[in-house]
Amino acid sequence: MSVLARANPPMWHYLPGFDYAISETAGQLRAFLTARDAAGERASRSWTARRTEDGASALNDAVREGLARGIIVSEYSISLALAVLWALPRHVPMPEITVEDDGEIALDWHRDVHSNLTVTVKKSGLLGYSALIGLRPNYGQAPFPGSLPNEVVLNLLRVHPLPPARRRR
Amino acid sequence: METHVQAPVQAGKLPEMRAKPPEFFGLFMRDEAESKAAQFRTDGLTLSQLRDYTTAEPLFAEAFEMWEAFAGIVRPTAVVRVALRYINRLRLPFRPGDEFDRFLTSAPTMPADAPQDVSEFFTRVVVVTGQEYEVTGIITQQLERPTEGTPGPFILDIDVFKAGEFQPDRGTLEPILRDLRQVKNQLFFAFLTDEALEPYR
């Protein structure tokens, strides 16, 4: 048994949106896991926990603001959006989150007028992305099976390039 | 179908009622014996065997029959996730004082200097396997709270899946499902001792 550090983008370890089991036992496990995740986030002060907390709080604000406009967001979309936030590369800042009129959740990174990316969490489970970096637009849709699709990661890196490695002394 | 009625409340104002038109999320069906259930959702298909499970073969055959009917109507361009999940609720005849390794090969351990009498536990492990780590397995073990002096039921939940972009035809999906079944079997038999498996042989 050994620890494996995967090179792939991290995967949210429990996504209620992907839990389709319907038995009584499955329901008990789901309740247990959902409660445990919430408790774990409160108890832990790790970077991941803080990112999750910040993401959940920003997402809640956006959903509440959407509700005030009469827009309802499905629990499935909220769960997926949270998983997307959690799966973001560490150097990428938290996006601006808005709920669109059709109930989709939009995550916006606006670095400057020449460098923008919007990722939309769709009800179908797909991620829509629309980037404008310099004069090069790039847009499309990609599936989100629990880790960020390559197209989204590449666009994120175009808007927020990896910081240079620190020099060792 | 789902519909929502809501009333945003603002201080000093009467709530304004708004209703959203019903939205279609999919079909949920059960057989007469309530042993199986199918979910035809807008984002996929799930077939569950809730009891009277025998082997995977008839379940797979039925799942593919449903998939072909579903895909014929929905015409998906690709499948992005194939998953197989077995939630086993087992009554293991533990006696007070038994070591977990009588039935379980991977129960949690307590440090030698700590109390050793464990009444319940919950563990969750994520493993990746396959040539390029393309199959993920999530193994959840739970020993439930004891009742009336007898140890609680033990749950061994094995969820294996493969994410990617696959052709939505049976020729592509069936080998993936069979690979997943192999991984599931490997995990199931690895987590239980021969004594635990005896009643299920």
Short mmCIF file of C-alpha atoms in Angstrom, two decimals:
data_model
loop_
_atom_site.label_atom_id
_atom_site.label_comp_id
_atom_site.label_asym_id
_atom_site.label_seq_id
_atom_site.Cartn_x
_atom_site.Cartn_y
_atom_site.Cartn_z
CA MET A 1 0.00 0.00 0.00
CA SER A 2 1.43 3.37 -0.91
CA VAL A 3 0.39 6.95 -1.41
CA LEU A 4 -0.23 7.87 -4.99
CA ALA A 5 0.04 11.49 -6.07
CA ARG A 6 -1.92 11.57 -9.28
CA ALA A 7 -0.77 13.85 -12.04
CA ASN A 8 -4.36 14.10 -13.25
CA PRO A 9 -6.59 16.84 -11.91
CA PRO A 10 -7.93 15.84 -8.51
CA MET A 11 -11.32 14.19 -8.27
CA TRP A 12 -13.94 15.17 -5.72
CA HIS A 13 -14.13 12.09 -3.55
CA TYR A 14 -17.87 12.21 -3.02
CA LEU A 15 -20.26 13.90 -5.41
CA PRO A 16 -23.89 13.56 -4.35
CA GLY A 17 -24.79 14.52 -7.93
CA PHE A 18 -23.19 11.29 -9.19
CA ASP A 19 -24.76 9.08 -6.53
CA TYR A 20 -27.72 7.46 -8.25
CA ALA A 21 -28.11 4.50 -5.89
CA ILE A 22 -31.61 4.22 -4.47
CA SER A 23 -31.62 1.43 -1.89
CA GLU A 24 -32.23 2.14 1.79
CA THR A 25 -28.60 1.34 2.60
CA ALA A 26 -27.43 3.67 -0.16
CA GLY A 27 -29.61 6.41 1.33
CA GLN A 28 -28.04 5.89 4.76
CA LEU A 29 -24.54 6.03 3.29
CA ARG A 30 -25.41 9.17 1.38
CA ALA A 31 -26.73 10.88 4.51
CA PHE A 32 -23.63 9.81 6.42
CA LEU A 33 -21.21 10.98 3.72
CA THR A 34 -22.94 14.31 3.20
CA ALA A 35 -22.95 15.04 6.94
CA ARG A 36 -19.36 13.86 7.29
CA ASP A 37 -18.16 16.13 4.46
CA ALA A 38 -19.84 19.14 6.02
CA ALA A 39 -18.38 18.34 9.44
CA GLY A 40 -14.94 17.68 7.97
CA GLU A 41 -14.92 21.01 6.20
CA ARG A 42 -15.81 22.82 9.41
CA ALA A 43 -13.24 20.95 11.49
CA SER A 44 -10.31 21.07 9.09
CA ARG A 45 -8.45 24.24 8.27
CA SER A 46 -6.46 22.78 5.39
CA TRP A 47 -6.06 24.76 2.16
CA THR A 48 -8.50 22.44 0.41
CA ALA A 49 -11.05 22.87 3.20
CA ARG A 50 -10.68 26.65 3.07
CA ARG A 51 -11.08 26.65 -0.72
CA THR A 52 -14.18 24.47 -0.39
CA GLU A 53 -15.62 26.73 2.31
CA ASP A 54 -14.93 29.90 0.30
CA GLY A 55 -16.39 28.27 -2.81
CA ALA A 56 -19.49 27.06 -0.98
CA SER A 57 -20.02 30.46 0.59
CA ALA A 58 -19.66 32.33 -2.74
CA LEU A 59 -21.90 29.77 -4.41
CA ASN A 60 -24.55 30.12 -1.70
CA ASP A 61 -24.50 33.89 -2.11
CA ALA A 62 -24.96 33.55 -5.87
CA VAL A 63 -27.78 31.01 -5.48
CA ARG A 64 -29.51 33.20 -2.89
CA GLU A 65 -29.16 36.21 -5.15
CA GLY A 66 -30.61 34.12 -8.01
CA LEU A 67 -33.54 33.10 -5.82
CA ALA A 68 -34.28 36.72 -5.07
CA ARG A 69 -34.65 37.15 -8.84
CA GLY A 70 -36.95 34.11 -9.01
CA ILE A 71 -34.34 31.78 -10.47
CA ILE A 72 -34.08 28.29 -9.04
CA VAL A 73 -30.85 26.34 -9.36
CA SER A 74 -31.01 22.55 -9.16
CA GLU A 75 -29.13 20.78 -6.36
CA TYR A 76 -27.33 18.80 -9.02
CA SER A 77 -25.92 21.98 -10.59
CA ILE A 78 -24.85 23.29 -7.17
CA SER A 79 -23.10 20.03 -6.38
CA LEU A 80 -21.30 20.06 -9.74
CA ALA A 81 -20.31 23.70 -9.43
CA LEU A 82 -18.82 23.02 -6.02
CA ALA A 83 -16.89 20.08 -7.43
CA VAL A 84 -15.58 22.31 -10.24
CA LEU A 85 -14.42 24.90 -7.71
CA TRP A 86 -12.69 22.23 -5.67
CA ALA A 87 -10.96 20.80 -8.74
CA LEU A 88 -9.45 24.15 -9.78
CA PRO A 89 -5.67 24.32 -9.97
CA ARG A 90 -4.33 25.75 -6.76
CA HIS A 91 -2.90 28.95 -8.24
CA VAL A 92 -6.19 29.88 -9.92
CA PRO A 93 -8.18 32.43 -7.90
CA MET A 94 -11.81 31.94 -6.96
CA PRO A 95 -14.03 33.08 -9.86
CA GLU A 96 -16.89 35.50 -9.72
CA ILE A 97 -20.01 33.33 -9.48
CA THR A 98 -23.38 34.26 -10.95
CA VAL A 99 -26.62 32.44 -11.58
CA GLU A 100 -27.90 32.98 -15.09
CA ASP A 101 -31.54 33.46 -16.01
CA ASP A 102 -31.90 29.82 -17.12
CA GLY A 103 -30.59 28.49 -13.78
CA GLU A 104 -27.10 27.67 -15.00
CA ILE A 105 -24.15 28.68 -12.84
CA ALA A 106 -21.48 30.82 -14.46
CA LEU A 107 -17.92 31.03 -13.15
CA ASP A 108 -16.10 34.08 -14.48
CA TRP A 109 -12.42 34.87 -14.50
CA HIS A 110 -11.73 38.35 -15.73
CA ARG A 111 -8.03 39.09 -15.62
CA ASP A 112 -8.10 42.15 -17.87
CA VAL A 113 -9.95 43.26 -20.99
CA HIS A 114 -7.86 40.90 -23.11
CA SER A 115 -8.07 37.88 -20.90
CA ASN A 116 -11.43 36.41 -19.86
CA LEU A 117 -12.89 32.99 -19.29
CA THR A 118 -16.43 31.92 -18.42
CA VAL A 119 -17.19 28.35 -17.44
CA THR A 120 -20.87 27.46 -17.25
CA VAL A 121 -22.14 24.52 -15.23
CA LYS A 122 -25.02 23.16 -17.28
CA LYS A 123 -27.96 21.12 -16.04
CA SER A 124 -26.88 18.29 -18.33
CA GLY A 125 -23.64 17.92 -16.34
CA LEU A 126 -21.62 19.40 -19.18
CA LEU A 127 -19.34 22.38 -18.72
CA GLY A 128 -19.61 25.14 -21.26
CA TYR A 129 -16.54 27.33 -21.67
CA SER A 130 -15.98 30.55 -23.48
CA ALA A 131 -12.58 32.21 -23.45
CA LEU A 132 -11.26 35.34 -25.04
CA ILE A 133 -7.54 35.68 -24.68
CA GLY A 134 -6.03 38.41 -26.84
CA LEU A 135 -7.72 38.04 -30.19
CA ARG A 136 -8.19 34.28 -29.88
CA PRO A 137 -11.68 33.18 -28.90
CA ASN A 138 -12.17 29.60 -27.82
CA TYR A 139 -15.44 28.07 -26.79
CA GLY A 140 -17.24 24.78 -26.58
CA GLN A 141 -18.65 22.20 -24.21
CA ALA A 142 -16.97 19.33 -22.44
CA PRO A 143 -18.13 16.61 -20.06
CA PHE A 144 -17.35 16.86 -16.36
CA PRO A 145 -17.04 13.35 -14.95
CA GLY A 146 -15.56 14.62 -11.65
CA SER A 147 -12.32 16.17 -12.88
CA LEU A 148 -11.77 19.25 -15.01
CA PRO A 149 -11.77 18.62 -18.76
CA ASN A 150 -8.51 19.42 -20.57
CA GLU A 151 -10.10 22.21 -22.63
CA VAL A 152 -11.10 24.04 -19.46
CA VAL A 153 -7.72 23.52 -17.80
CA LEU A 154 -5.89 24.84 -20.90
CA ASN A 155 -8.07 27.96 -20.99
CA LEU A 156 -7.62 28.50 -17.27
CA LEU A 157 -3.86 28.34 -17.76
CA ARG A 158 -4.09 30.86 -20.58
CA VAL A 159 -5.90 33.30 -18.29
CA HIS A 160 -3.90 32.44 -15.18
CA PRO A 161 -0.52 30.99 -16.23
CA LEU A 162 1.35 28.93 -13.70
CA PRO A 163 3.55 31.16 -11.54
CA PRO A 164 7.28 30.70 -12.14
CA ALA A 165 8.93 28.21 -9.80
CA ARG A 166 10.79 29.77 -6.89
CA ARG A 167 14.52 29.73 -7.21
CA ARG A 168 16.32 27.58 -4.72
CA ARG A 169 19.20 29.10 -2.83
CA MET B 1 -41.04 16.10 -13.53
CA GLU B 2 -40.35 18.74 -10.99
CA THR B 3 -41.91 22.09 -10.36
CA HIS B 4 -41.17 24.83 -7.90
CA VAL B 5 -43.24 27.49 -6.23
CA GLN B 6 -41.45 30.15 -4.29
CA ALA B 7 -42.03 33.38 -2.51
CA PRO B 8 -39.06 35.70 -2.06
CA VAL B 9 -39.69 37.69 1.11
CA GLN B 10 -38.59 41.29 1.54
CA ALA B 11 -39.06 43.28 4.72
CA GLY B 12 -42.23 45.36 4.67
CA LYS B 13 -43.56 43.83 1.45
CA LEU B 14 -46.05 41.08 0.72
CA PRO B 15 -44.36 37.98 -0.67
CA GLU B 16 -44.58 37.75 -4.42
CA MET B 17 -45.53 34.22 -5.51
CA ARG B 18 -43.76 32.80 -8.50
CA ALA B 19 -44.11 29.35 -10.01
CA LYS B 20 -41.69 27.76 -12.42
CA PRO B 21 -43.12 25.60 -15.16
CA PRO B 22 -42.54 21.87 -14.61
CA GLU B 23 -39.18 20.63 -15.85
CA PHE B 24 -38.49 17.19 -17.22
CA PHE B 25 -35.69 15.38 -15.39
CA GLY B 26 -36.38 11.84 -16.52
CA LEU B 27 -38.34 8.65 -15.86
CA PHE B 28 -38.09 6.47 -12.79
CA MET B 29 -39.49 2.96 -13.11
CA ARG B 30 -39.73 -0.08 -10.84
CA ASP B 31 -40.70 -3.64 -11.73
CA GLU B 32 -43.77 -5.20 -10.11
CA ALA B 33 -41.71 -7.15 -7.59
CA GLU B 34 -39.87 -3.92 -6.67
CA SER B 35 -36.58 -5.73 -7.03
CA LYS B 36 -35.27 -3.55 -9.84
CA ALA B 37 -35.46 0.12 -10.67
CA ALA B 38 -34.42 2.06 -13.74
CA GLN B 39 -33.66 5.74 -13.99
CA PHE B 40 -33.79 7.23 -17.47
CA ARG B 41 -32.43 10.69 -16.80
CA THR B 42 -31.61 13.53 -19.10
CA ASP B 43 -27.93 12.92 -18.29
CA GLY B 44 -27.81 9.14 -18.32
CA LEU B 45 -29.23 5.77 -17.39
CA THR B 46 -28.95 3.78 -14.16
CA LEU B 47 -30.32 0.30 -13.56
CA SER B 48 -30.43 -0.87 -9.93
CA GLN B 49 -31.04 -4.37 -8.62
CA LEU B 50 -32.37 -3.81 -5.13
CA ARG B 51 -32.71 -7.44 -4.04
CA ASP B 52 -32.74 -11.03 -5.36
CA TYR B 53 -29.38 -10.48 -7.05
CA THR B 54 -28.00 -13.64 -8.64
CA THR B 55 -25.22 -12.89 -11.10
CA ALA B 56 -24.15 -9.93 -13.19
CA GLU B 57 -25.03 -11.53 -16.54
CA PRO B 58 -28.83 -11.07 -16.54
CA LEU B 59 -28.40 -7.58 -15.07
CA PHE B 60 -25.90 -6.58 -17.77
CA ALA B 61 -28.16 -8.01 -20.48
CA GLU B 62 -31.10 -5.99 -19.20
CA ALA B 63 -28.98 -2.87 -18.77
CA PHE B 64 -27.83 -3.04 -22.38
CA GLU B 65 -31.34 -3.67 -23.64
CA MET B 66 -32.42 -0.51 -21.82
CA TRP B 67 -29.34 1.39 -22.96
CA GLU B 68 -29.99 0.57 -26.60
CA ALA B 69 -33.60 1.76 -26.29
CA PHE B 70 -32.47 4.91 -24.44
CA ALA B 71 -29.61 5.69 -26.83
CA GLY B 72 -31.93 5.09 -29.81
CA ILE B 73 -34.12 7.94 -28.61
CA VAL B 74 -31.61 10.28 -26.95
CA ARG B 75 -28.82 9.69 -29.52
CA PRO B 76 -25.91 10.61 -27.22
CA THR B 77 -22.72 11.64 -28.99
CA ALA B 78 -20.51 10.08 -26.32
CA VAL B 79 -20.60 8.38 -22.94
CA VAL B 80 -18.47 10.15 -20.35
CA ARG B 81 -18.76 7.84 -17.36
CA VAL B 82 -19.40 4.13 -16.95
CA ALA B 83 -19.86 2.89 -13.39
CA LEU B 84 -20.66 -0.27 -11.51
CA ARG B 85 -21.53 -0.14 -7.84
CA TYR B 86 -22.23 -2.98 -5.44
CA ILE B 87 -23.53 -2.06 -2.02
CA ASN B 88 -23.32 -5.21 0.09
CA ARG B 89 -25.03 -5.25 3.46
CA LEU B 90 -23.70 -8.29 5.27
CA ARG B 91 -24.61 -9.83 8.61
CA LEU B 92 -21.27 -11.10 9.78
CA PRO B 93 -21.66 -13.37 12.81
CA PHE B 94 -19.12 -11.54 14.97
CA ARG B 95 -19.08 -12.57 18.62
CA PRO B 96 -18.03 -10.08 21.29
CA GLY B 97 -14.25 -10.24 21.57
CA ASP B 98 -13.69 -11.45 18.00
CA GLU B 99 -10.88 -9.85 16.07
CA PHE B 100 -12.05 -8.07 12.92
CA ASP B 101 -9.67 -10.15 10.83
CA ARG B 102 -11.94 -13.15 11.39
CA PHE B 103 -14.11 -11.76 8.57
CA LEU B 104 -12.43 -8.60 7.30
CA THR B 105 -9.03 -8.23 5.71
CA SER B 106 -8.81 -4.47 5.85
CA ALA B 107 -10.60 -3.23 8.96
CA PRO B 108 -9.13 -0.16 10.70
CA THR B 109 -6.61 -0.80 13.42
CA MET B 110 -6.20 0.91 16.78
CA PRO B 111 -2.76 1.77 18.16
CA ALA B 112 -1.53 -0.91 20.57
CA ASP B 113 -1.75 1.42 23.60
CA ALA B 114 -5.30 2.56 22.84
CA PRO B 115 -8.55 0.82 23.84
CA GLN B 116 -9.21 -2.07 21.49
CA ASP B 117 -12.97 -2.58 21.78
CA VAL B 118 -14.45 -1.03 18.64
CA SER B 119 -18.22 -0.80 18.31
CA GLU B 120 -18.52 0.92 14.94
CA PHE B 121 -16.32 2.29 12.16
CA PHE B 122 -16.43 3.95 8.78
CA THR B 123 -13.59 3.94 6.23
CA ARG B 124 -13.43 5.15 2.66
CA VAL B 125 -10.52 4.45 0.35
CA VAL B 126 -10.02 5.60 -3.23
CA VAL B 127 -7.80 3.42 -5.41
CA VAL B 128 -6.84 3.74 -9.03
CA THR B 129 -5.96 0.80 -11.19
CA GLY B 130 -5.56 -0.23 -14.82
CA GLN B 131 -2.58 0.31 -17.09
CA GLU B 132 -2.93 4.08 -17.02
CA TYR B 133 -4.83 4.34 -13.75
CA GLU B 134 -7.97 4.65 -15.80
CA VAL B 135 -10.27 2.80 -13.39
CA THR B 136 -11.13 4.37 -10.06
CA GLY B 137 -12.50 2.30 -7.19
CA ILE B 138 -14.05 3.79 -4.07
CA ILE B 139 -14.37 1.28 -1.26
CA THR B 140 -16.46 2.23 1.72
CA GLN B 141 -16.65 -0.02 4.75
CA GLN B 142 -19.03 0.65 7.58
CA LEU B 143 -19.71 -1.35 10.69
CA GLU B 144 -22.98 -0.01 11.95
CA ARG B 145 -23.89 0.65 15.55
CA PRO B 146 -24.58 -2.55 17.51
CA THR B 147 -28.16 -3.35 18.48
CA GLU B 148 -29.26 -5.34 21.52
CA GLY B 149 -25.74 -6.53 22.26
CA THR B 150 -25.11 -7.92 18.78
CA PRO B 151 -22.70 -6.32 16.32
CA GLY B 152 -24.39 -4.17 13.68
CA PRO B 153 -24.53 -5.02 9.99
CA PHE B 154 -21.41 -4.51 7.91
CA ILE B 155 -21.62 -2.55 4.67
CA LEU B 156 -19.08 -3.08 1.93
CA ASP B 157 -19.76 -0.53 -0.79
CA ILE B 158 -17.63 -0.96 -3.90
CA ASP B 159 -18.02 1.74 -6.54
CA VAL B 160 -15.84 1.35 -9.63
CA PHE B 161 -15.97 3.66 -12.59
CA LYS B 162 -14.15 4.81 -15.65
CA ALA B 163 -14.41 8.37 -16.94
CA GLY B 164 -13.50 9.46 -20.46
CA GLU B 165 -15.22 9.82 -23.79
CA PHE B 166 -16.53 6.56 -25.16
CA GLN B 167 -18.58 5.64 -28.19
CA PRO B 168 -22.17 5.08 -27.05
CA ASP B 169 -22.47 1.66 -28.70
CA ARG B 170 -22.67 -1.67 -26.93
CA GLY B 171 -19.47 -2.92 -28.59
CA THR B 172 -17.51 -0.18 -26.83
CA LEU B 173 -19.34 -0.12 -23.52
CA GLU B 174 -19.65 -3.84 -22.80
CA PRO B 175 -15.89 -4.52 -22.50
CA ILE B 176 -15.61 -1.49 -20.18
CA LEU B 177 -18.38 -2.83 -17.96
CA ARG B 178 -16.75 -6.27 -17.92
CA ASP B 179 -13.41 -4.72 -16.91
CA LEU B 180 -15.16 -2.85 -14.12
CA ARG B 181 -16.80 -6.06 -12.97
CA GLN B 182 -13.40 -7.74 -12.82
CA VAL B 183 -12.04 -4.93 -10.64
CA LYS B 184 -15.16 -5.06 -8.46
CA ASN B 185 -14.78 -8.83 -7.97
CA GLN B 186 -11.11 -8.45 -7.16
CA LEU B 187 -11.95 -5.88 -4.50
CA PHE B 188 -14.92 -7.78 -3.06
CA PHE B 189 -12.99 -11.01 -2.58
CA ALA B 190 -9.93 -9.14 -1.32
CA PHE B 191 -11.81 -7.35 1.47
CA LEU B 192 -13.48 -10.44 2.98
CA THR B 193 -12.00 -13.59 4.45
CA ASP B 194 -12.97 -17.09 3.34
CA GLU B 195 -15.04 -17.46 6.50
CA ALA B 196 -17.02 -14.33 5.68
CA LEU B 197 -17.59 -15.53 2.12
CA GLU B 198 -18.66 -19.04 3.13
CA PRO B 199 -22.45 -18.34 3.31
CA TYR B 200 -22.32 -16.66 -0.13
CA ARG B 201 -20.61 -19.47 -2.04
#
